[in-house]
XYZ file of C-alpha atoms in Angstrom:
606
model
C -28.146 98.052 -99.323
C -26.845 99.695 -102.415
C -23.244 98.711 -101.789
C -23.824 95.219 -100.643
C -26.053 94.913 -104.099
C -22.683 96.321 -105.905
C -20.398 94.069 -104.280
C -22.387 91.068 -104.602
C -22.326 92.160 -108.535
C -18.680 92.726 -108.580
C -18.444 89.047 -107.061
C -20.510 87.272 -109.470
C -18.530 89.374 -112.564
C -15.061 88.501 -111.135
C -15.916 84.450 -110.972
C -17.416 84.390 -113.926
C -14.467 85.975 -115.260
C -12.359 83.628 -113.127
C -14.283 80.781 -114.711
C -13.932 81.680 -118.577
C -10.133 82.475 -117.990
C -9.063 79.009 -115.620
C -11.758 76.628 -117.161
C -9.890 73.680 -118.435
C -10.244 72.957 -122.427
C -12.024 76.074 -123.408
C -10.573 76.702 -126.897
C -8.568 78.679 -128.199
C -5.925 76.103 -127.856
C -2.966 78.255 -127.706
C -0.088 79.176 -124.859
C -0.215 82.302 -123.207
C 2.961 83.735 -122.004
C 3.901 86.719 -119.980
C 6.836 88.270 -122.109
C 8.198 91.950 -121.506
C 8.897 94.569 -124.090
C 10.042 98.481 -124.371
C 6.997 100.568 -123.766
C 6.380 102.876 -127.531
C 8.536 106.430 -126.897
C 7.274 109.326 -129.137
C 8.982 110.740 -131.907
C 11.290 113.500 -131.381
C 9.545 116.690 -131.669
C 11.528 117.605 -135.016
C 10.760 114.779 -136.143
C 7.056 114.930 -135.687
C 7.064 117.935 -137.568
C 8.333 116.167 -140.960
C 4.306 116.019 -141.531
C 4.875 115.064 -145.374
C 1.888 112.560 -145.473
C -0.439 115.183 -144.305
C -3.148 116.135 -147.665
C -2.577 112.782 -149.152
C -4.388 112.021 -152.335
C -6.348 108.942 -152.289
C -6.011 107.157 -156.077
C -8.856 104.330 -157.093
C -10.774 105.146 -154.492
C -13.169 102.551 -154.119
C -11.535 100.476 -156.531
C -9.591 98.595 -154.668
C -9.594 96.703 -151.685
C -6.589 96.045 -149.461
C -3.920 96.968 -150.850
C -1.110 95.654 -148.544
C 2.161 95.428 -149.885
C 3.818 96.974 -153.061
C 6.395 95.393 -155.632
C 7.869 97.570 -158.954
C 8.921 95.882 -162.072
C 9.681 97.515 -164.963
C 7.930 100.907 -164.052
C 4.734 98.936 -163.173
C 3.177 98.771 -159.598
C 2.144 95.332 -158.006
C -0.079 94.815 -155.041
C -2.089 91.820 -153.587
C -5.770 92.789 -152.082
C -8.792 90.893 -151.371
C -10.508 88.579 -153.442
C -6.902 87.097 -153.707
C -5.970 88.684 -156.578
C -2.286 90.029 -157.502
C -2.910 93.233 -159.505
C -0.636 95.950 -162.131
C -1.245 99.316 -161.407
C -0.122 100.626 -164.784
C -0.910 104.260 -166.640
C -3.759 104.918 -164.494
C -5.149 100.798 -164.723
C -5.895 98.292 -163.214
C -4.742 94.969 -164.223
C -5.543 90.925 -162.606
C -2.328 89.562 -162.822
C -2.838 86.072 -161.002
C -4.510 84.042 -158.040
C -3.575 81.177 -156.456
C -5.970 80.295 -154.494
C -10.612 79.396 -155.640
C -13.222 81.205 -156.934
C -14.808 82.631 -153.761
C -18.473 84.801 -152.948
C -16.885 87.655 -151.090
C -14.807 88.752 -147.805
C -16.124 85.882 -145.722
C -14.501 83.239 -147.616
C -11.064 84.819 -147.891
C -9.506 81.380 -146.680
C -10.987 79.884 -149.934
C -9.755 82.625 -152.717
C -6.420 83.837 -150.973
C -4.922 86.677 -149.461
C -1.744 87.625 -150.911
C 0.256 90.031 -148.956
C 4.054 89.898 -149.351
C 5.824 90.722 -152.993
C 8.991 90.651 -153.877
C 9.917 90.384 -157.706
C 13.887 88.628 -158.692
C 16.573 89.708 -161.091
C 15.208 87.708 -163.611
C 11.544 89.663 -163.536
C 10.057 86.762 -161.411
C 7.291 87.431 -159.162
C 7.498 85.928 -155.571
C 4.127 86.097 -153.523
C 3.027 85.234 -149.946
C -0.292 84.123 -149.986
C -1.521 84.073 -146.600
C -3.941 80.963 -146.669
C -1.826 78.981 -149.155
C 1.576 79.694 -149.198
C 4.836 80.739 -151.149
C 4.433 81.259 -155.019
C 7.400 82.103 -157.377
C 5.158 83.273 -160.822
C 7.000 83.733 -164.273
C 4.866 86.695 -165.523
C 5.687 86.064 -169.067
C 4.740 82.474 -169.185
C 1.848 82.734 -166.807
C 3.663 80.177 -164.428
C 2.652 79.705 -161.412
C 4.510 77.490 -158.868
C 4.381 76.328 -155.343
C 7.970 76.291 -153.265
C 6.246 76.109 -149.721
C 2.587 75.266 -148.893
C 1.271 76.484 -145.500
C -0.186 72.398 -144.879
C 4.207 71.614 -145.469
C 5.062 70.708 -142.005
C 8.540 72.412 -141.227
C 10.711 71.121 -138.252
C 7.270 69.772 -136.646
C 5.139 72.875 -137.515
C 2.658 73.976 -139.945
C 2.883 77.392 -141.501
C -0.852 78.597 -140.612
C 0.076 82.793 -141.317
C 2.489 83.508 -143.868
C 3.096 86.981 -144.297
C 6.249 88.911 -145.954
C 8.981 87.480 -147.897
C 12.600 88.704 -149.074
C 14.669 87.148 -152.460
C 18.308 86.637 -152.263
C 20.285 86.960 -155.366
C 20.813 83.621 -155.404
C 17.116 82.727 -155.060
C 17.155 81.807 -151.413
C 13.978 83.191 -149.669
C 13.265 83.998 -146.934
C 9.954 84.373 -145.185
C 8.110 85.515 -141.658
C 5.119 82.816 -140.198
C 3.545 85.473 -137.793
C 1.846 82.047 -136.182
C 1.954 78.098 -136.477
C -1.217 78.010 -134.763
C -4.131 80.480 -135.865
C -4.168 81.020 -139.316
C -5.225 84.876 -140.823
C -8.831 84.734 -140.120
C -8.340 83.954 -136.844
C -5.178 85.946 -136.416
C -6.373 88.031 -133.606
C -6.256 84.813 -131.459
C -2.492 85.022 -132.261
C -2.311 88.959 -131.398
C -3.781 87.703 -127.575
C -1.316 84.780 -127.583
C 1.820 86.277 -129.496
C 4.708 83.556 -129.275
C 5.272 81.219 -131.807
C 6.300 83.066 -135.026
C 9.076 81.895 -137.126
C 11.433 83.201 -139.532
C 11.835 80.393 -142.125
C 14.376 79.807 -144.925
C 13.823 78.087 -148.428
C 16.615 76.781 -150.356
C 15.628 76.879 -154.146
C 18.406 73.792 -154.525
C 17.427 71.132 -152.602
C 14.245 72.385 -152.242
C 14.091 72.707 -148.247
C 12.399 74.971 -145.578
C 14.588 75.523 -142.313
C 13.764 77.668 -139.402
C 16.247 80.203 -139.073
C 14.173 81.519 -135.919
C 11.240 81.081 -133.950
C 9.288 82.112 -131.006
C 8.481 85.210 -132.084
C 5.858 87.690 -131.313
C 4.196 88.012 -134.932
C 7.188 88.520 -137.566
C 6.003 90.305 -140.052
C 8.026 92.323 -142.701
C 11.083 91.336 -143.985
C 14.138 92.728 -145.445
C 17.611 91.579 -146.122
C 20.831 94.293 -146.424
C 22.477 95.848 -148.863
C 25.432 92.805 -148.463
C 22.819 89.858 -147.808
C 24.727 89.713 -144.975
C 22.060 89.871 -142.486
C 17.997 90.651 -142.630
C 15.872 92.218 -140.425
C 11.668 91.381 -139.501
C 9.259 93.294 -137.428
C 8.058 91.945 -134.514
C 4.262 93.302 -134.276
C 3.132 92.587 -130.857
C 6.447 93.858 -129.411
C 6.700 97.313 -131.351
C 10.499 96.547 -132.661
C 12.753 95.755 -135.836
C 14.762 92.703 -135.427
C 18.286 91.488 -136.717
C 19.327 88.187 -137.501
C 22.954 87.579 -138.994
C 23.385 85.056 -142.292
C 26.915 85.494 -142.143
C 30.034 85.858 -139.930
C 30.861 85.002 -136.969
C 27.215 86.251 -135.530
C 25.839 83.579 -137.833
C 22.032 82.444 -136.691
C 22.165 84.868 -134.209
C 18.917 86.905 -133.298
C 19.181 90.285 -132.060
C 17.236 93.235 -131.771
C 17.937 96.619 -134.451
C 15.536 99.183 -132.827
C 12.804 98.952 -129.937
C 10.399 101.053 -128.402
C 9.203 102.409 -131.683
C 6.527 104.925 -131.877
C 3.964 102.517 -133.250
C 3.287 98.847 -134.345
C 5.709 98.028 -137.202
C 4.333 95.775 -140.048
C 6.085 95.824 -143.860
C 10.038 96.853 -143.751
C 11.402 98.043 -147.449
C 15.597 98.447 -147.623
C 16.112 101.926 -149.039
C 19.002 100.928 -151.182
C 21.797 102.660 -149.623
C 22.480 100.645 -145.450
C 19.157 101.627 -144.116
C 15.184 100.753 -144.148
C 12.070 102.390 -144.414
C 9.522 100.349 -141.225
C 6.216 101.362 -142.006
C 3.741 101.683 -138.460
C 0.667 100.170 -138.982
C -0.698 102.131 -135.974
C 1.010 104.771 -133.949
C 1.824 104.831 -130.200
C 3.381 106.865 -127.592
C 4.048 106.864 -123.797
C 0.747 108.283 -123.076
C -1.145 106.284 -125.978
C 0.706 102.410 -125.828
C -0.379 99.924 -128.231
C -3.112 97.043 -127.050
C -0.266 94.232 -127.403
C 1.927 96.058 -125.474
C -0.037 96.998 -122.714
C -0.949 93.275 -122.184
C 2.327 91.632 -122.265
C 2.731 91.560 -118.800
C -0.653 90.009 -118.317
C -1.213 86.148 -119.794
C -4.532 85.735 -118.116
C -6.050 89.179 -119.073
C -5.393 87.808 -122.469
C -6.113 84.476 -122.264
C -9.561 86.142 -120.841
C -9.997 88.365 -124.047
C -9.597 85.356 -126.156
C -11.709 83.389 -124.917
C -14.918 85.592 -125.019
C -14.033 86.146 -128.567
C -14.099 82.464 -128.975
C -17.600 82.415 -126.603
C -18.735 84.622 -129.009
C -18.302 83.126 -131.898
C -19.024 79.879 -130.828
C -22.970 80.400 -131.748
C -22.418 81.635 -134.905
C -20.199 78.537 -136.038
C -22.631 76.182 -134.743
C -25.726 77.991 -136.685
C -23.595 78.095 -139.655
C -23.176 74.125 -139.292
C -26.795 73.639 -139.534
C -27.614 76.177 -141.853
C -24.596 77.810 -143.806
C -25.564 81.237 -144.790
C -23.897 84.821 -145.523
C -24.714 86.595 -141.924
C -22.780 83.457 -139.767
C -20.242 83.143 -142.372
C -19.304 87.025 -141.892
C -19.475 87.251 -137.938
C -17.271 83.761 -138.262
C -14.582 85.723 -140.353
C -15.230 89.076 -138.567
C -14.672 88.215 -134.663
C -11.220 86.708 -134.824
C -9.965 88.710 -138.345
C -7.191 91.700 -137.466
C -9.644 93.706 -139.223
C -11.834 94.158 -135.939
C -8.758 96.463 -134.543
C -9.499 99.055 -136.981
C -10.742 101.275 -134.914
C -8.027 100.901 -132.104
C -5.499 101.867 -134.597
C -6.196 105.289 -135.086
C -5.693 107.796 -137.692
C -1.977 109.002 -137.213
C 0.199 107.535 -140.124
C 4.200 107.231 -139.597
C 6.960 105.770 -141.826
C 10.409 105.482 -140.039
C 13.971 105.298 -141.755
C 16.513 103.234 -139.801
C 19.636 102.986 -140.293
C 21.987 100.115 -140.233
C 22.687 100.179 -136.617
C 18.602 100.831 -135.632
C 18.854 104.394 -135.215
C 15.565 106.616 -136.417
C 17.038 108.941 -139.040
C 14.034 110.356 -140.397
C 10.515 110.275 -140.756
C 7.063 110.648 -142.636
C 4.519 111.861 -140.332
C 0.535 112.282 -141.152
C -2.038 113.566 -138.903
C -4.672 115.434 -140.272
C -6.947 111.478 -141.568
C -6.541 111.902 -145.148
C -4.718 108.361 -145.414
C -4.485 105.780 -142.117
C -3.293 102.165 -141.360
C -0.467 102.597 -143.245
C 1.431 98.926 -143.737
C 3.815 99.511 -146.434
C 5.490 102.203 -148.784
C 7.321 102.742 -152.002
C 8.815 105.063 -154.494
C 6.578 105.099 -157.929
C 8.195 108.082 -159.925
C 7.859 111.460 -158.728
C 5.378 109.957 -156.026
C 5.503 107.459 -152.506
C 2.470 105.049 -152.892
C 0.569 104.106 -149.434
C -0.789 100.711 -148.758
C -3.164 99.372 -146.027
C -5.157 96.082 -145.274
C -8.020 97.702 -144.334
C -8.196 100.764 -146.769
C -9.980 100.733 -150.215
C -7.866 103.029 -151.645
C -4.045 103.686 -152.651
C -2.763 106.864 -150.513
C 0.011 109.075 -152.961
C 2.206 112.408 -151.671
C 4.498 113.726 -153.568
C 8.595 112.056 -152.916
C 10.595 114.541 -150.763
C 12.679 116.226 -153.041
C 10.991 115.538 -156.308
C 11.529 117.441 -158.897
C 8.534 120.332 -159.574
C 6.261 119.841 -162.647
C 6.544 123.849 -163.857
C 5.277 125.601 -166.808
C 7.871 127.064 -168.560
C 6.418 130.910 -170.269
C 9.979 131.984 -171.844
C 13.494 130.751 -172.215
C 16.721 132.421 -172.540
C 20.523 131.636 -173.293
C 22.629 131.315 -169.686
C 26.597 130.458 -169.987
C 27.310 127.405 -167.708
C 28.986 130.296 -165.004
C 25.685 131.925 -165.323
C 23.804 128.819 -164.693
C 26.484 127.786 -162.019
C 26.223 131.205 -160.336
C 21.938 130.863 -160.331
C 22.086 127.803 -159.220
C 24.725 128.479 -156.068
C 22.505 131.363 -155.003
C 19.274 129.310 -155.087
C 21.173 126.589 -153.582
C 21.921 129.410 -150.824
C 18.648 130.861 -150.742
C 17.021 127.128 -150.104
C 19.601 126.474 -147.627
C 19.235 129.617 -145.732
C 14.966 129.254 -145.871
C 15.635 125.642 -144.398
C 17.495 126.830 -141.434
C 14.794 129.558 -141.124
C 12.401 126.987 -140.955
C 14.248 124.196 -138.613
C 14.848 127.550 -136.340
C 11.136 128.619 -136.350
C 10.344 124.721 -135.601
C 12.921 125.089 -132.861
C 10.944 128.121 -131.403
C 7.400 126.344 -131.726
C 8.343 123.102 -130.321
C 10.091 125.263 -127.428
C 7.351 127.367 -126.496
C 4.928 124.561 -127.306
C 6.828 122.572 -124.811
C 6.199 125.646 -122.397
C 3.199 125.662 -122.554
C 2.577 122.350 -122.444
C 4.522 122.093 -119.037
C 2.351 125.510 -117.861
C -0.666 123.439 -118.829
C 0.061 120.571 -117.140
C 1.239 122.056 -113.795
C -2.429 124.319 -113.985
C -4.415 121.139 -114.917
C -2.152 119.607 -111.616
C -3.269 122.391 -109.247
C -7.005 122.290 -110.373
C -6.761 118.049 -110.525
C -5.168 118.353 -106.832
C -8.143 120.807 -105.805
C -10.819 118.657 -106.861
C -9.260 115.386 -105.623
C -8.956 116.493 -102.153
C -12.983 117.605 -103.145
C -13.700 114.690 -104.126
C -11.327 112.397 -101.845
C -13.692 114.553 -98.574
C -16.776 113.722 -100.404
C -15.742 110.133 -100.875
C -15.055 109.539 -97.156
C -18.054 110.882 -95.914
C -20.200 109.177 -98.570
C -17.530 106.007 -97.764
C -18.689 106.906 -93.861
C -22.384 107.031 -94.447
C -22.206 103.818 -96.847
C -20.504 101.942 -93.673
C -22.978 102.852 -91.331
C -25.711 101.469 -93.665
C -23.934 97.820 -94.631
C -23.632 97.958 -90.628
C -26.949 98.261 -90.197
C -27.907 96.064 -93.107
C -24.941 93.460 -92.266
C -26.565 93.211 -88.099
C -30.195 92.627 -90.418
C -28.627 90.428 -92.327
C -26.874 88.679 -89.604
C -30.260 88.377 -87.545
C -32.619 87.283 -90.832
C -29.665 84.450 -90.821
C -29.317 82.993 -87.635
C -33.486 82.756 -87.579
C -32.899 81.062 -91.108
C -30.320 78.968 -89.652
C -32.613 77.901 -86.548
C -35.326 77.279 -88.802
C -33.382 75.051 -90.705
C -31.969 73.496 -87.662
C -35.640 72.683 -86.353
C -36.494 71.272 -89.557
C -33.498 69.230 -89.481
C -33.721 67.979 -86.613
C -37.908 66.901 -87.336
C -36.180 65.179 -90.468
C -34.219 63.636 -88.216
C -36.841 62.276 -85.828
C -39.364 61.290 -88.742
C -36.371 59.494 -90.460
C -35.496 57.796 -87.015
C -38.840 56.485 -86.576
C -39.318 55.199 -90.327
C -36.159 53.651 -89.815
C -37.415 51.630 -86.348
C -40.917 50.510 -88.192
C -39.038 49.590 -90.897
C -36.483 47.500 -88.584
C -39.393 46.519 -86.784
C -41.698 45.076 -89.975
C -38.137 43.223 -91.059
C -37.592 41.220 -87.856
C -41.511 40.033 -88.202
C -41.218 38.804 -91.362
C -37.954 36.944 -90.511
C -39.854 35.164 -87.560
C -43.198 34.759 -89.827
C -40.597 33.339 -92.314
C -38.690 31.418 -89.541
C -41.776 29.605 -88.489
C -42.888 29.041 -92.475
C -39.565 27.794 -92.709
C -39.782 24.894 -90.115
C -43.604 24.560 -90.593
C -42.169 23.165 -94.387
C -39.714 21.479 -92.328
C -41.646 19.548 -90.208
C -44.329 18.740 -93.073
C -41.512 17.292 -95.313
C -40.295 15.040 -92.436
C -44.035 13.375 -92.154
C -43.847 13.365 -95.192
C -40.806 11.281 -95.872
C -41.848 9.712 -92.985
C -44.975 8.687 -94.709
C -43.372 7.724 -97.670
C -41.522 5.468 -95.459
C -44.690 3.732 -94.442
C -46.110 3.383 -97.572
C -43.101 1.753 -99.221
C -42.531 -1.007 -96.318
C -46.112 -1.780 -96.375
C -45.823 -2.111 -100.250
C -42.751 -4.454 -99.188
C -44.483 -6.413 -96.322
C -47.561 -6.980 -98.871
C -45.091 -7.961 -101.359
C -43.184 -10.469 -99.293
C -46.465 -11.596 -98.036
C -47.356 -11.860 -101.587
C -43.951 -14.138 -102.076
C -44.634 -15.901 -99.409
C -48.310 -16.706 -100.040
C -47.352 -17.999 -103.725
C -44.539 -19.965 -102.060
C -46.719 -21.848 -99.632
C -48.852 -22.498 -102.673
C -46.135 -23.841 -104.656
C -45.267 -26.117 -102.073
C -48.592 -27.160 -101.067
C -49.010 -28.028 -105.220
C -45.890 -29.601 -104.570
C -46.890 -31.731 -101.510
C -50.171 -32.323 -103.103
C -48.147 -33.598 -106.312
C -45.579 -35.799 -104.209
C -48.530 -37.374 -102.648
C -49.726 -37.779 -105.993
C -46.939 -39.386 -106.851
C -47.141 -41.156 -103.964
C -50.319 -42.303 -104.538
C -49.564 -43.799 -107.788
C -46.502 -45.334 -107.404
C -48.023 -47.406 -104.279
C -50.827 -47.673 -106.889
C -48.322 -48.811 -109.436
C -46.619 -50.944 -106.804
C -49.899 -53.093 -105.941
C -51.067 -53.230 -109.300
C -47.139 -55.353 -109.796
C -47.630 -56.975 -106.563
C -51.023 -58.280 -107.791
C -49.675 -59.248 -111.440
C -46.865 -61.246 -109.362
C -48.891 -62.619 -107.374
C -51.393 -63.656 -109.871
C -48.763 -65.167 -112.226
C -47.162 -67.073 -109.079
C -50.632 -68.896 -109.314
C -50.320 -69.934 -112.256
C-alpha cells in the first residue's frame, strides 16, 4: 500500500515537472542549449599550499557595499558598489566620485540608481566605467564629465546590451567590453546563468563612434583584459569555468580560442600583471569532487530550463502584488529571486586567485581557506598590500603583497662597507634560499604522506562502504521481496475493486442507454403526431380557403347578375320612356297633322 502511495507520488511530481519544463510560452523567454565544457580539476597540491589569503584583514567593514572591481590612479583606489556609486578609497576615506544612473530607496531598485562594476582608467587619467543597467561611461575626473559612448537600450548588430560587465582601454582609446547576456539584464541575471549562450564581446571605436561584435555566443563573458602588445585580449567565460583568447592582430585575426580550461573555480574579473601574464580571480572554487552548479548542468537543457522556470513561478506572485500595490517586501523578493546574489551560499568560502601565463598555463596562486575573506571577484596591488573585492561582501579584504618589503623598527645603526653589506646580504640571500627549499621539501613530505593517507583512508572507508552495501543491498531485497508480495496482494485488490467498478459502470451505462433509447422513441413518437395534427390543420385551412374563394366567387357574380339586372332593368325603362315618348310624338304629330288637315280643309271652303 505504502509503495503504490509512493509511486503514485513520484508520478504526479514527475508530470508536474514534465508540465512546468515542456509547457509552451511559460516565460523566461530564453534558449536553452546543451553545450559541453572541461569538468573544474583541483589545484596542484603545491599550489594549494600558497595559502597567502588565509588571516585576511577586512578594511571598512560595514562601510561599504559591493565592492566589485578595482581601478588605481595616481595612488588612489577606485571601486563601484551598490547604490551606484563610483567611490576613492584614499588615506583611510571614503570618497563619492560619480553616478550615472537616479536617486534610488535601496537594493531593490538597483536597476534605477546603477550598478557599476568594470573600471578601467586611460593614459590621460580618464575614468572608463561599466555600469551594468546603463551602460559605458568615459568620466574626466577633473572636469566632472561624464559621457555616454554605449547605452545598454543601443541596439548592436540586432541586439541590445541588457548585462554589461568588464571593460579594457586600448592606448588608442578603443574599448573593449564583455555583454554576459542580450537577454536578461543583472537583476534577472540568474535566468542567464540557467540559459548561458548569448554573451558577446563587443568593440567601440572612439572615431567613428561604432560598437561591433568581435564575438558572441558566449557563456557569460565576464572580465576582460588585453596583452602586454594589444595584440590579443582575453575574457572569462563564467558558466564554462575558462579564460578565453581572441586575436586583434595577425594572421589569427577575429579568431576565438580558448587560453586555459578546467579551472579550479568560476572565473569572473581578469587583471594583466604587466609583464605576458594575468591574474583570473575565482569567484567560487571547484574541484572534481565539488563541480560548479553551471557546470554540472551543461549537459542538461531541460533540468535547466526546469530550474528557471520555478524561479519565474515563483516570482510571478510577487510581481503581480507589486502591480496592484507597489511596496518594499514585493519589490525585494522581485530583485532577490532572479539576482546572482541568491548563489551566495553555493559559492562557498574557499578564495583563489590564479596567475596565467601567456600561453594559459597556471603559474602560481593565492589560496584562502580558513573564511576570513570569500567571493573573491577581483584583485589588485595598492602599495605594500593586494586589495580583495566581492559583489556580495560589505567589506574590502587586504593581505600583505608577496614579497613586500617588512615595516621594522630600527633600535641602532652602524657603518657597513658596500663588501660588508654585499657579503650580509649574499648570506641572507642564502639563508632565505636554503629556508625556502626547507620549506617546499617539508610541503613535499606533507602533501606525500597526506596523499597516503588519504589513499589508506579511502581504501578503509571502501572496505567498510562495501560491507555495509552488501548489508544494506540484503536488506533491500528482502524488504524489495516483502514490498512485492504486498503491491501483489494490493494490485489483485485493486484489480478486483476495478472490474466491479467497471461492471457497475457498465450497468449504469447500459440503463443510460435504455432510458435515453426510450426518451428518444416518445420523443420521435410526440414529433410524428404533431406533423399529422399539423398535416390535417394544414388541409383543414386548405379546404376552408377554397369555400372560401369559392364563396367569394358567389358573392361577386351575384353582385354582377344584380348589376346587369340592374342595367338591364334601367334599359328597358329607357326604352319604354322612349316608346312612350315616340308614341308621344306620334301622337302629336298625327295631332299636328289633323289639326293642318282641318285648317286645309276649312280654308278650301272658303
Amino acid at each position: 500500500m505504502g509503495c503504490l502511495s509512493c509511486t503514485w507520488t513520484f508520478v504526479k511530481i514527475f508530470l508536474l515537472c514534465a508540465i512546468i519544463t515542456f509547457l509552451p510560452g511559460l516565460p523566461p523567454h530564453a534558449e536553452f542549449k546543451e553545450y559541453s565544457v572541461v569538468r573544474p580539476k583541483a589545484l596542484d597540491a603545491e599550489l594549494l599550499l600558497r595559502r597567502h589569503l588565509d588571516k585576511a584583514e577586512r578594511i571598512f567593514d560595514g562601510q561599504i557595499t559591493g565592492p566589485e572591481a578595482f581601478a588605481v590612479y595616481n595612488g588612489a583606489v577606485y571601486t563601484g558598489i551598490d547604490g551606484g556609486f563610483v567611490v576613492q578609497i584614499d588615506e583611510g576615506e571614503i570618497k563619492p566620485v560619480v553616478k550615472f544612473g537616479e536617486n534610488c530607496e535601496d537594493i531593490t531598485e538597483e536597476h534605477i540608481c546603477g550598478r557599476p562594476l568594470g573600471l578601467k582608467f586611460d593614459a590621460a587619467g580618464n575614468l572608463y566605467v561599466a555600469d551594468a543597467y546603463y551602460g559605458i561611461f568615459k568620466y574626466n575626473i577633473q572636469k566632472a564629465e561624464k559621457t555616454l559612448l554605449v547605452g545598454v537600450d543601443e541596439e548592436i548588430e540586432g541586439k541590445k546590451s541588457k548585462f554589461i560587465n568588464d571593460l579594457a582601454v586600448a592606448k588608442d582609446g578603443t574599448v573593449y567590453f564583455t555583454v554576459t547576456t542580450t537577454t536578461f539584464p543583472l537583476f534577472d541575471a540568474l535566468y542567464a546563468l540557467l540559459s548561458p549562450g548569448d554573451g558577446r564581446v563587443v568593440k567601440y571605436d572612439p572615431r567613428s563612434k561604432k560598437a561591433t561584435v568581435l564575438a558572441e555566443g558566449l557563456l557569460l563573458p565576464n572580465g576582460i583584459a588585453l596583452s602586454k602588445n594589444e595584440d590579443f585580449l582575453v575574457f572569462s567565460e563564467t558558466a564554462a569555468a575558462r579564460v578565453m583568447r581572441l586575436d586583434l592582430k595577425g594572421n589569427n585575426k577575429g579568431t576565438v580560442s580558448i587560453l586555459a580550461e578546467g579551472l579550479p573555480g568560476l572565473p569572473d574579473n581578469i587583471r594583466f600583471d604587466g609583464q605576458d601574464g594575468f591574474f583570473v580571480a575565482l569567484v567560487a572554487s571547484a574541484d572534481e569532487s565539488h563541480p560548479a552548479l553551471p557546470v554540472t548542468l551543461a549537459p542538461f537543457p531541460n533540468i535547466r530550463k526546469f530550474l528557471a522556470r520555478v524561479l519565474y513561478l515563483l516570482e510571478m506572485p510577487f510581481i503581480q502584488i507589486h502591480k496592484l500595490y507597489p511596496n518594499y517586501f514585493t519589490r525585494r523578493a522581485i530583485h532577490s529571486i532572479g539576482h546572482f546574489s541568491v548563489t551566495q551560499p553555493l559559492l562557498g568560502d574557499h578564495v583563489t586567485i590564479l596567475h596565467l601565463d601567456s600561453k594559459g598555463d597556471i603559474t602560481d596562486a593565492l589560496v584562502g581557506r580558513d573564511g576570513s575573506v570569500s567571493h573573491i571577484s577581483d584583485m589588485i596591488v595598492s602599495g605594500d598590500y593586494i586589495l580583495l573585492g566581492s559583489p556580495y561582501n560589505n567589506y574590502i579584504g587586504r593581505v600583505p603583497r608577496p614579497n613586500a618589503p617588512h615595516h621594522v623598527t630600527i633600535k641602532n645603526v652602524r657603518f657597513e662597507s658596500a663588501e660588508e653589506v654585499d657579503e650580509s646580504a649574499a648570506r641572507k640571500a642564502a639563508e632565505e634560499a636554503q629556508a625556502v627549499r626547507a620549506r617546499e621539501e617539508q610541503a613535499r613530505k606533507a602533501a606525500e604522506a597526506a596523499s597516503k593517507a588519504k589513499k589508506a583512508a579511502e581504501e578503509a572507508a571502501n572496505r567498510k562502504a562495501a560491507e555495509e552495501a552488501a548489508r544494506l543491498k540484503k536488506e533491500a531485497e528482502s524488504a524489495a521481496q516483502k514490498a512485492a508480495q504486498e503491491a501483489k496482494a494490493k494490485l489483485a485488490a485493486e484489480e478486483a475493486k476495478k472490474r466491479a467498478a467497471e461492471e457497475a459502470q457498465a450497468r449504469k451505462l447500459a440503463e443510460e442507454a435504455r432510458a435515453k433509447k426510450a426518451a428518444e422513441e416518445a420523443r420521435a413518437k410526440k414529433a410524428a403526431e404533431e406533423a399529422r395534427a399539423k398535416k390535417i390543420a394544414e388541409e383543414s385551412a386548405k379546404k376552408a380557403a377554397e369555400e372560401a374563394r369559392l364563396k367569394n366567387a358567389a358573392e361577386d357574380a351575384a353582385k354582377k347578375a344584380a348589376k346587369e339586372a340592374k342595367a338591364k332593368k334601367a334599359a328597358e325603362e329607357s326604352a319604354k320612356r322612349a316608346a312612350e315618348e315616340a308614341k308621344a310624338k306620334k301622337l302629336a304629330q298625327e295631332a299636328q297633322f289633323a289639326k293642318e288637315t282641318k285648317a286645309r280643309k276649312a280654308a278650301g271652303e272658303l
